[in-house]
CSV table of C-alpha atoms in Angstrom, one decimal:
chain,number,residue,atom,x,y,z
A,1,UNK,CA,0.0,0.0,0.0
A,2,UNK,CA,2.8,2.4,0.8
A,3,UNK,CA,4.5,1.8,-2.5
A,4,UNK,CA,1.2,2.3,-4.3
A,5,UNK,CA,0.5,5.6,-2.5
A,6,UNK,CA,4.1,6.8,-3.3
A,7,UNK,CA,3.6,5.9,-6.9
A,8,UNK,CA,0.3,7.7,-7.1
A,9,UNK,CA,1.7,10.8,-5.5
A,10,UNK,CA,4.5,10.9,-8.1
A,11,UNK,CA,2.0,10.5,-10.9
A,12,UNK,CA,-0.1,13.2,-9.3
A,13,UNK,CA,2.8,15.6,-9.5
A,14,UNK,CA,3.3,14.8,-13.1
A,15,UNK,CA,-0.3,15.3,-13.9
A,16,UNK,CA,-0.4,18.6,-12.1
A,17,UNK,CA,2.7,19.7,-14.0
A,18,UNK,CA,1.0,18.9,-17.3
A,19,UNK,CA,-2.2,20.7,-16.2
A,20,UNK,CA,-0.1,23.8,-15.2
A,21,UNK,CA,1.6,23.9,-18.6
A,22,UNK,CA,-1.8,23.5,-20.4
A,23,UNK,CA,-3.6,26.2,-18.4
A,24,UNK,CA,-0.7,28.6,-18.8
A,25,UNK,CA,-0.4,28.2,-22.5
A,26,UNK,CA,-4.2,28.1,-23.1
A,27,UNK,CA,-4.7,31.5,-21.5
A,28,UNK,CA,-1.5,33.1,-22.8
A,29,UNK,CA,-2.1,32.1,-26.4
A,30,UNK,CA,-5.8,32.8,-26.5
A,31,UNK,CA,-7.0,35.9,-28.5
A,32,UNK,CA,-7.1,39.2,-26.8
A,33,UNK,CA,-4.9,41.3,-24.6
A,34,UNK,CA,-5.7,41.7,-20.9
A,35,UNK,CA,-3.7,44.9,-20.8
A,36,UNK,CA,-5.9,46.5,-23.5
A,37,UNK,CA,-9.0,45.3,-21.6
A,38,UNK,CA,-7.7,46.8,-18.4
A,39,UNK,CA,-6.7,50.1,-20.0
A,40,UNK,CA,-10.1,50.6,-21.6
A,41,UNK,CA,-11.3,51.6,-25.0
A,42,UNK,CA,-9.8,55.1,-24.9
A,43,UNK,CA,-6.3,54.0,-23.9
A,44,UNK,CA,-3.3,54.9,-26.1
A,45,UNK,CA,-0.7,52.4,-27.2
A,46,UNK,CA,1.7,53.9,-24.7
A,47,UNK,CA,-0.7,53.2,-21.8
A,48,UNK,CA,-1.3,49.6,-23.0
A,49,UNK,CA,2.5,49.1,-23.3
A,50,UNK,CA,3.0,50.4,-19.8
A,51,UNK,CA,0.4,48.0,-18.3
A,52,UNK,CA,1.9,45.1,-20.2
A,53,UNK,CA,5.3,45.9,-18.7
A,54,UNK,CA,3.8,46.3,-15.2
A,55,UNK,CA,2.1,42.9,-15.5
A,56,UNK,CA,5.2,41.2,-16.9
A,57,UNK,CA,3.4,40.2,-20.1
A,58,UNK,CA,6.4,41.3,-22.2
A,59,UNK,CA,8.6,38.6,-20.8
A,60,UNK,CA,9.1,35.4,-22.8
A,61,UNK,CA,6.5,32.7,-22.1
A,62,UNK,CA,9.1,30.4,-20.4
A,63,UNK,CA,10.1,33.2,-18.0
A,64,UNK,CA,6.5,34.0,-17.2
A,65,UNK,CA,5.8,30.3,-16.6
A,66,UNK,CA,8.8,29.9,-14.2
A,67,UNK,CA,7.8,33.0,-12.3
A,68,UNK,CA,4.2,31.8,-12.0
A,69,UNK,CA,5.1,28.4,-10.8
A,70,UNK,CA,7.7,29.7,-8.3
A,71,UNK,CA,5.2,32.1,-6.8
A,72,UNK,CA,2.6,29.4,-6.4
A,73,UNK,CA,5.0,27.1,-4.7
A,74,UNK,CA,5.6,30.0,-2.2
A,75,UNK,CA,1.8,30.4,-1.6
A,76,UNK,CA,1.5,33.4,-3.8
A,77,UNK,CA,-1.2,32.9,-6.5
A,78,UNK,CA,-0.8,36.4,-7.8
A,79,UNK,CA,-2.9,39.5,-7.7
A,80,UNK,CA,-6.1,40.0,-9.6
A,81,UNK,CA,-5.6,42.3,-12.6
A,82,UNK,CA,-9.0,44.1,-12.1
A,83,UNK,CA,-9.7,43.8,-8.4
A,84,UNK,CA,-6.0,44.6,-7.5
A,85,UNK,CA,-6.3,42.2,-4.5
A,86,UNK,CA,-4.6,38.8,-3.8
A,87,UNK,CA,-6.2,36.0,-5.7
A,88,UNK,CA,-6.3,33.7,-2.7
A,89,UNK,CA,-8.2,36.4,-0.8
A,90,UNK,CA,-10.8,36.6,-3.5
A,91,UNK,CA,-11.2,32.8,-3.7
A,92,UNK,CA,-11.5,32.5,0.1
A,93,UNK,CA,-14.3,35.0,0.1
A,94,UNK,CA,-16.2,33.0,-2.5
A,95,UNK,CA,-15.5,29.6,-1.0
A,96,UNK,CA,-18.4,29.3,1.5
A,97,UNK,CA,-21.2,29.5,-1.1
A,98,UNK,CA,-19.5,27.0,-3.5
A,99,UNK,CA,-18.7,24.5,-0.7
A,100,UNK,CA,-22.2,24.8,0.7
A,101,UNK,CA,-23.8,24.2,-2.6
A,102,UNK,CA,-21.4,21.3,-3.5
A,103,UNK,CA,-21.7,19.5,-0.1
A,104,UNK,CA,-25.5,19.8,0.0
A,105,UNK,CA,-25.7,18.5,-3.5
A,106,UNK,CA,-23.5,15.5,-2.8
A,107,UNK,CA,-25.4,14.7,0.3
A,108,UNK,CA,-28.7,14.8,-1.6
A,109,UNK,CA,-27.3,13.0,-4.6
A,110,UNK,CA,-25.7,10.1,-2.7
A,111,UNK,CA,-28.5,9.5,-0.2
A,112,UNK,CA,-31.3,9.7,-2.7
A,113,UNK,CA,-29.5,8.2,-5.6
A,114,UNK,CA,-28.2,5.1,-3.8
A,115,UNK,CA,-31.6,4.6,-2.1
A,116,UNK,CA,-33.5,4.8,-5.3
A,117,UNK,CA,-31.0,2.5,-7.0
A,118,UNK,CA,-31.3,-0.1,-4.3
A,119,UNK,CA,-35.1,0.0,-4.3
A,120,UNK,CA,-35.3,-0.1,-8.1
A,121,UNK,CA,-33.1,-3.2,-8.2
A,122,UNK,CA,-35.1,-4.8,-5.4
A,123,UNK,CA,-38.3,-4.2,-7.3
A,124,UNK,CA,-37.1,-4.3,-10.9
A,125,UNK,CA,-39.8,-3.5,-13.3
A,126,UNK,CA,-42.0,-2.0,-10.6
A,127,UNK,CA,-43.2,1.6,-10.0
A,128,UNK,CA,-40.0,2.8,-8.3
A,129,UNK,CA,-37.9,1.3,-11.2
A,130,UNK,CA,-40.1,3.0,-13.8
A,131,UNK,CA,-40.0,6.3,-11.9
A,132,UNK,CA,-36.2,6.1,-11.7
A,133,UNK,CA,-36.0,5.5,-15.5
A,134,UNK,CA,-38.1,8.6,-16.1
A,135,UNK,CA,-36.0,10.8,-13.7
A,136,UNK,CA,-32.8,9.5,-15.3
A,137,UNK,CA,-34.0,10.4,-18.8
A,138,UNK,CA,-34.9,13.9,-17.5
A,139,UNK,CA,-31.7,14.4,-15.6
A,140,UNK,CA,-29.6,13.2,-18.6
A,141,UNK,CA,-31.4,15.1,-21.3
A,142,UNK,CA,-32.3,18.5,-19.8
A,143,UNK,CA,-29.5,21.1,-19.3
A,144,UNK,CA,-28.8,22.4,-15.8
A,145,UNK,CA,-29.8,26.0,-16.6
A,146,UNK,CA,-33.2,24.8,-18.1
A,147,UNK,CA,-34.0,22.9,-14.9
A,148,UNK,CA,-32.9,25.9,-12.8
A,149,UNK,CA,-35.2,28.3,-14.6
A,150,UNK,CA,-38.1,25.8,-14.5
A,151,UNK,CA,-37.7,25.4,-10.7
A,152,UNK,CA,-37.5,29.2,-10.3
A,153,UNK,CA,-40.7,29.7,-12.3
A,154,UNK,CA,-42.6,27.0,-10.3
A,155,UNK,CA,-41.4,27.4,-6.7
A,156,UNK,CA,-40.3,31.1,-6.7
A,157,UNK,CA,-42.4,33.1,-9.2
A,158,UNK,CA,-45.7,31.1,-9.2
A,159,UNK,CA,-45.9,29.8,-5.6
A,160,UNK,CA,-43.5,32.2,-3.8
A,161,UNK,CA,-42.4,29.4,-1.6
A,162,UNK,CA,-38.6,29.9,-2.1
A,163,UNK,CA,-36.4,32.9,-3.0
A,164,UNK,CA,-35.6,33.4,-6.7
A,165,UNK,CA,-31.9,34.0,-6.4
A,166,UNK,CA,-29.1,35.0,-4.1
A,167,UNK,CA,-27.2,33.5,-1.1
A,168,UNK,CA,-27.3,34.0,2.6
A,169,UNK,CA,-24.2,33.2,4.6
A,170,UNK,CA,-24.3,30.8,7.5
A,171,UNK,CA,-23.7,33.7,9.8
A,172,UNK,CA,-27.1,35.1,8.9
A,173,UNK,CA,-28.8,31.9,10.3
A,174,UNK,CA,-29.0,28.3,9.2
A,175,UNK,CA,-32.7,28.7,8.1
A,176,UNK,CA,-32.0,31.5,5.6
A,177,UNK,CA,-28.8,29.7,4.5
A,178,UNK,CA,-30.7,26.5,3.8
A,179,UNK,CA,-33.8,28.1,2.2
A,180,UNK,CA,-31.6,29.9,-0.4
A,181,UNK,CA,-29.8,26.7,-1.3
A,182,UNK,CA,-32.9,24.5,-1.9
A,183,UNK,CA,-33.5,25.4,-5.5
A,184,UNK,CA,-29.8,25.4,-6.5
A,185,UNK,CA,-29.2,22.1,-4.8
A,186,UNK,CA,-32.2,20.5,-6.6
A,187,UNK,CA,-31.1,22.0,-9.9
A,188,UNK,CA,-27.5,20.7,-9.6
A,189,UNK,CA,-28.4,17.4,-7.9
A,190,UNK,CA,-31.0,16.0,-10.3
A,191,UNK,CA,-28.6,14.8,-12.9
A,192,UNK,CA,-26.2,13.3,-10.3
A,193,UNK,CA,-29.1,11.6,-8.6
A,194,UNK,CA,-30.1,9.9,-11.9
A,195,UNK,CA,-26.5,9.0,-12.6
A,196,UNK,CA,-25.8,7.4,-9.2
A,197,UNK,CA,-29.1,5.7,-9.1
A,198,UNK,CA,-28.7,4.1,-12.5
A,199,UNK,CA,-25.2,2.8,-11.7
A,200,UNK,CA,-26.4,1.5,-8.2
A,201,UNK,CA,-29.3,-0.3,-9.8
A,202,UNK,CA,-27.2,-2.0,-12.4
A,203,UNK,CA,-24.6,-3.0,-9.9
A,204,UNK,CA,-27.2,-4.3,-7.4
A,205,UNK,CA,-29.0,-6.3,-10.1
A,206,UNK,CA,-25.8,-8.1,-10.9
A,207,UNK,CA,-25.1,-8.9,-7.2
A,208,UNK,CA,-28.7,-10.0,-6.4
A,209,UNK,CA,-28.3,-12.9,-8.9
A,210,UNK,CA,-25.3,-14.3,-7.1
A,211,UNK,CA,-25.5,-17.7,-5.3
A,212,UNK,CA,-24.7,-16.3,-1.9
A,213,UNK,CA,-27.7,-14.0,-2.1
A,214,UNK,CA,-30.0,-17.0,-2.7
A,215,UNK,CA,-28.3,-18.7,0.2
A,216,UNK,CA,-28.9,-15.7,2.4
A,217,UNK,CA,-32.6,-15.7,1.4
A,218,UNK,CA,-32.9,-19.5,2.1
A,219,UNK,CA,-31.5,-18.9,5.6
A,220,UNK,CA,-34.2,-16.4,6.3
A,221,UNK,CA,-32.3,-13.2,6.1
A,222,UNK,CA,-34.5,-10.1,6.1
A,223,UNK,CA,-34.8,-7.9,3.0
A,224,UNK,CA,-32.9,-5.1,4.8
A,225,UNK,CA,-30.0,-7.4,5.7
A,226,UNK,CA,-29.9,-8.8,2.2
A,227,UNK,CA,-29.9,-5.4,0.5
A,228,UNK,CA,-27.7,-3.4,2.8
A,229,UNK,CA,-25.3,-5.9,4.5
A,230,UNK,CA,-24.8,-8.3,1.6
A,231,UNK,CA,-25.8,-6.8,-1.8
A,232,UNK,CA,-24.9,-3.2,-1.3
A,233,UNK,CA,-21.5,-3.9,0.2
A,234,UNK,CA,-20.5,-6.2,-2.6
A,235,UNK,CA,-21.8,-3.7,-5.2
A,236,UNK,CA,-20.0,-0.8,-3.5
A,237,UNK,CA,-16.9,-0.5,-5.8
A,238,UNK,CA,-18.7,0.8,-8.9
A,239,UNK,CA,-21.0,2.9,-6.7
A,240,UNK,CA,-18.1,4.5,-5.0
A,241,UNK,CA,-16.4,5.1,-8.4
A,242,UNK,CA,-19.5,6.9,-9.8
A,243,UNK,CA,-19.7,9.0,-6.6
A,244,UNK,CA,-16.1,10.2,-7.1
A,245,UNK,CA,-16.8,10.9,-10.7
A,246,UNK,CA,-19.9,12.9,-9.9
A,247,UNK,CA,-18.1,15.0,-7.3
A,248,UNK,CA,-15.4,15.8,-9.9
A,249,UNK,CA,-18.0,16.6,-12.6
A,250,UNK,CA,-19.9,18.9,-10.2
A,251,UNK,CA,-17.2,21.5,-10.6
A,252,UNK,CA,-18.5,22.4,-14.0
A,253,UNK,CA,-22.1,22.2,-12.9
A,254,UNK,CA,-21.5,24.6,-10.1
A,255,UNK,CA,-20.4,27.4,-12.5
A,256,UNK,CA,-23.8,27.2,-14.4
A,257,UNK,CA,-25.8,26.9,-11.3
A,258,UNK,CA,-24.2,29.8,-9.5
A,259,UNK,CA,-24.8,31.9,-12.6
A,260,UNK,CA,-28.5,31.0,-12.9
A,261,UNK,CA,-29.2,31.7,-9.2
A,262,UNK,CA,-26.8,34.6,-8.8
A,263,UNK,CA,-24.8,32.9,-6.1
A,264,UNK,CA,-21.5,34.8,-5.4
A,265,UNK,CA,-19.3,31.6,-5.4
A,266,UNK,CA,-16.2,30.6,-7.2
A,267,UNK,CA,-18.1,29.7,-10.3
A,268,UNK,CA,-19.3,33.3,-10.7
A,269,UNK,CA,-15.7,34.5,-9.9
A,270,UNK,CA,-14.4,32.4,-12.8
A,271,UNK,CA,-17.1,33.7,-15.2
A,272,UNK,CA,-16.2,37.3,-14.3
A,273,UNK,CA,-12.5,36.6,-14.6
A,274,UNK,CA,-13.0,35.0,-18.1
A,275,UNK,CA,-15.0,38.1,-19.3
A,276,UNK,CA,-12.2,40.4,-18.0
A,277,UNK,CA,-9.3,38.1,-19.1
A,278,UNK,CA,-8.1,38.1,-15.5
A,279,UNK,CA,-5.2,35.6,-15.9
A,280,UNK,CA,-4.3,35.1,-12.2
A,281,UNK,CA,-7.8,34.2,-11.1
A,282,UNK,CA,-8.5,31.8,-14.0
A,283,UNK,CA,-5.1,30.0,-13.6
A,284,UNK,CA,-5.4,29.7,-9.8
A,285,UNK,CA,-8.9,28.3,-9.9
A,286,UNK,CA,-8.1,25.8,-12.6
A,287,UNK,CA,-5.0,24.6,-10.8
A,288,UNK,CA,-6.8,24.3,-7.4
A,289,UNK,CA,-9.8,22.4,-9.0
A,290,UNK,CA,-7.5,20.1,-10.9
A,291,UNK,CA,-5.7,19.3,-7.7
A,292,UNK,CA,-9.0,18.6,-6.0
A,293,UNK,CA,-10.0,16.3,-8.9
A,294,UNK,CA,-6.7,14.3,-8.6
A,295,UNK,CA,-7.1,14.1,-4.8
A,296,UNK,CA,-10.7,12.8,-5.2
A,297,UNK,CA,-9.4,10.1,-7.6
A,298,UNK,CA,-6.7,9.1,-5.1
A,299,UNK,CA,-9.1,8.9,-2.2
A,300,UNK,CA,-11.6,6.8,-4.2
A,301,UNK,CA,-8.8,4.3,-5.2
A,302,UNK,CA,-7.7,4.0,-1.6
A,303,UNK,CA,-11.3,3.6,-0.3
A,304,UNK,CA,-11.7,0.5,-2.5
A,305,UNK,CA,-9.7,-1.6,-0.1
A,306,UNK,CA,-12.2,-0.7,2.7
A,307,UNK,CA,-15.1,-1.9,0.7
A,308,UNK,CA,-13.5,-5.0,-0.9
A,309,UNK,CA,-10.7,-6.6,1.1
A,310,UNK,CA,-9.8,-8.6,-2.0
A,311,UNK,CA,-8.3,-5.5,-3.6
A,312,UNK,CA,-4.7,-5.1,-2.8
A,313,UNK,CA,-2.3,-2.7,-4.4
């Protein structure tokens, strides 16, 4: 296990190095000049040249890349071109809304998705199974922003049960915080619920046909014991895999959801940074999210051994 962890850490460093090069070149070689955007439409060539010199954009790309990596290793992710504030400070201010939305979505997706998948496999062809199929088709085919606007129309505009947009920090009270996150969580979580439920159902159906399940039933095991203690545990590897994938894919969904519901999270920060060509913010968020993605993959791989003792690295 120790050798495997060391090998994965080395591969993680290599992956992050490639991601860093890709992100750096993607933004630097993209059309447009951040200095011109920052200077404004009425700026002269001399003003734009001065801003480029101040930002270090006139240096060769290898020099810019070395400076960027060295600063990040020292904990300095740069200063926002437009906000004129440290990037990590801006990210930390937007972290609570994004983490709140992500964690609530994952709790909802995993709890509902796994439960639906288990029940659908247990009653294959029944009402729950058909309902799951319909929800899965809806979650797969309808874009996130369409679901968001539909929920806003029904539960905010027509019934006035929930707020239309915005976010309330936890410091303002758990009630206000939770109410403002209901619609965004449902919007973002519907697709992941369908995804996790479908994989859970397929994995459970395969396990339920095994000989040891028939043996457990012959010995008088209760349905709960058969589904949870025997079937679900043996079907856990693919379920855990899809949960890890869902958490990684959620990064992209958060951007759209925060935009639809006007949530001041990291997703909105990235959208504004892209519009303003704010290199430091875009690069920092991409690097941090890529590192989180790699960490999730490593955690899922290591968790396999807890579910299935037969797995050894």
